[in-house]
Short mmCIF file of C-alpha atoms in Angstrom, two decimals:
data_model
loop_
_atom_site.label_atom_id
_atom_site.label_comp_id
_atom_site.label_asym_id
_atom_site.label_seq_id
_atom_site.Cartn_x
_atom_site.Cartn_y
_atom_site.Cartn_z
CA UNK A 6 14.02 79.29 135.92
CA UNK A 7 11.75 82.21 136.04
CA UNK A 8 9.41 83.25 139.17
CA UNK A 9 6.02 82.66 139.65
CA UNK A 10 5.52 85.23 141.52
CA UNK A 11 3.04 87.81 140.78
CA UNK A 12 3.35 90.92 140.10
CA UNK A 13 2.66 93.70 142.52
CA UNK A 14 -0.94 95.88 141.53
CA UNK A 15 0.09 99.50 140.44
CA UNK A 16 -2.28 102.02 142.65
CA UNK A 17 -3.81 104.78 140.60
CA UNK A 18 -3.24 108.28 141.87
CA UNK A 19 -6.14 109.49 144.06
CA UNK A 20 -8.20 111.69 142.33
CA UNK A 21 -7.54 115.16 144.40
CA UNK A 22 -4.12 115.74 142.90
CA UNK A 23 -5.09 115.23 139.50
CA UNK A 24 -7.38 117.83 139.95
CA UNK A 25 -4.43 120.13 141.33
CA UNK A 26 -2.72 119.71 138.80
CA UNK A 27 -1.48 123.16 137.01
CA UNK A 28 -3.08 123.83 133.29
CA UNK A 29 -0.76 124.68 130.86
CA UNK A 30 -0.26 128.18 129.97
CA UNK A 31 -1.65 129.01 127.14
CA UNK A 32 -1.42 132.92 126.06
CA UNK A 33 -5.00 134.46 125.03
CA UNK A 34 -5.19 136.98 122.39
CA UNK A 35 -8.02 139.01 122.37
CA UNK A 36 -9.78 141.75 120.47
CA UNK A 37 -12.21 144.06 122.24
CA UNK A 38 -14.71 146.25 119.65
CA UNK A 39 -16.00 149.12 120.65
CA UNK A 40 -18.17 152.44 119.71
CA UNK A 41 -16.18 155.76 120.43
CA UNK A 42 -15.54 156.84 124.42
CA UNK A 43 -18.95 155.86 125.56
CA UNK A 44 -20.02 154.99 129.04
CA UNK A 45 -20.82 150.92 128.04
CA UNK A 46 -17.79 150.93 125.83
CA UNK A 47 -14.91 152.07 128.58
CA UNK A 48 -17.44 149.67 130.90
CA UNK A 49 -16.48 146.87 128.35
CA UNK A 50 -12.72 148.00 128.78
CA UNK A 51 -12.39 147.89 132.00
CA UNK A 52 -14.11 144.60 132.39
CA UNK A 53 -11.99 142.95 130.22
CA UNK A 54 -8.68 143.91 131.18
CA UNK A 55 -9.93 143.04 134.75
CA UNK A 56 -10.22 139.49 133.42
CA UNK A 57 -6.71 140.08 131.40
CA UNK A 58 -4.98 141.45 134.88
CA UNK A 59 -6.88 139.29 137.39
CA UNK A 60 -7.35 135.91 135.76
CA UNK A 61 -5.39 135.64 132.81
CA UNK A 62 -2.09 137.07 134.36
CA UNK A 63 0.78 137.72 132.17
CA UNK A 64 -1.16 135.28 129.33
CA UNK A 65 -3.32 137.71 127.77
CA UNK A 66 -2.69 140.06 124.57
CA UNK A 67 -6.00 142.54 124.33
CA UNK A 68 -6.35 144.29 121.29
CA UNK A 69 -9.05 147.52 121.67
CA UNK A 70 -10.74 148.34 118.29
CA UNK A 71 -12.71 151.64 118.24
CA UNK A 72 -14.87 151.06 114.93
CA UNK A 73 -15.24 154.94 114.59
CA UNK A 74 -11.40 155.54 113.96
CA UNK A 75 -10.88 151.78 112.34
CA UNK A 76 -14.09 151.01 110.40
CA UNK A 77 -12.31 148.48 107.88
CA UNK A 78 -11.41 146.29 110.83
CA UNK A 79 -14.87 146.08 111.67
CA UNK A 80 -16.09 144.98 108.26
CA UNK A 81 -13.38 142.86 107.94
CA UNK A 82 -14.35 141.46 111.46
CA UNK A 83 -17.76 141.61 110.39
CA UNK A 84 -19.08 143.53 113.81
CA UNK A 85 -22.74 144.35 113.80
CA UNK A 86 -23.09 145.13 117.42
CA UNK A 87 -20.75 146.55 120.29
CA UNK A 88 -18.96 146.15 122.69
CA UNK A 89 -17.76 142.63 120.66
CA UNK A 90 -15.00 140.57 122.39
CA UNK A 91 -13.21 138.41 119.98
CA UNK A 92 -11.00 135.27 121.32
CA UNK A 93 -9.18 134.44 118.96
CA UNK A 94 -6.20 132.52 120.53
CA UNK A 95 -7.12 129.54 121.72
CA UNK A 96 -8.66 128.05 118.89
CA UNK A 97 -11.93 127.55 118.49
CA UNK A 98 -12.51 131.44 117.64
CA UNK A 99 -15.35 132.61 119.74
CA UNK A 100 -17.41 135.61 120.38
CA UNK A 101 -18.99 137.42 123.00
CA UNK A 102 -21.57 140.62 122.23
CA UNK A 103 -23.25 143.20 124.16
CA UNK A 104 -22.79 143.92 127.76
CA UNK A 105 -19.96 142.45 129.67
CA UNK A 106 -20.97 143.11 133.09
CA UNK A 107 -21.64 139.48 133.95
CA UNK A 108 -18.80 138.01 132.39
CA UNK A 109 -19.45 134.04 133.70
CA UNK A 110 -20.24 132.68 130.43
CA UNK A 111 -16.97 134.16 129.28
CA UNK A 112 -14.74 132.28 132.24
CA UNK A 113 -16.22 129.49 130.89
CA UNK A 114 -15.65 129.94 127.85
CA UNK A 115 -12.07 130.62 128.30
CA UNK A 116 -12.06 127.57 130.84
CA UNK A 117 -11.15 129.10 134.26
CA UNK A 118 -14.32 127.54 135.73
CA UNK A 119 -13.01 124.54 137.60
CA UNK A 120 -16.24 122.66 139.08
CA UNK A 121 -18.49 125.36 139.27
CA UNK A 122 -15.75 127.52 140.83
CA UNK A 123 -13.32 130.69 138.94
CA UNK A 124 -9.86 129.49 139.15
CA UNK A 125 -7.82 131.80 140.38
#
């Protein structure tokens, strides 16, 4: 004969370690476009593989494109402005233009804002 009793209530996890949890790593491959050895363009540089050496670890691939000494990349990329930071791995394929100084919208973008915070 089978018991009646019932069954003991599962507990769910408490929300704080679920939001410890580690992302996956994903590898992000990025192209940076830029206009000969200006002052903005080795600005954009440097600001970018900050975020490559700081944030992104060992998971980033950046690609600098000088459209002076490459110009059929940046038709092919279709570049109309510079600096131009391409993500192209992970998919969607986004863009960033102009000035990188205040690079928020791009941690965002590239999801290493965790409530409001930068992960680190």
């Amino acid at each position: 004969m089978k018991s009646t009793k019932p069954k003991p209530a599962r507990r769910a996890k408490p929300a704080s370690k679920k939001a410890r949890a580690p992302r996956p790593a994903v590898k992000h491959i990025l192209r940076l476009f830029v206009a000969g050895a200006t002052a903005r363009s080795r600005h954009a540089i440097l600001r970018v593989r900050e975020l490559c050496a700081v944030e992104l670890k060992d998971l980033c691939e950046l690609e600098v494109i000088d459209i002076y000494q490459q110009p059929a990349l940046a038709r092919e990329n279709q570049i109309v402005a510079t600096p131009t930071l391409i993500v192209e791995f992970p998919p969607p394929m986004r863009r960033f233009i102009g000035n990188l100084a205040n690079i928020t919208g791009l941690f965002v973008e590239l999801d290493l804002v965790t409530k409001g915070k930068i992960a680190l």
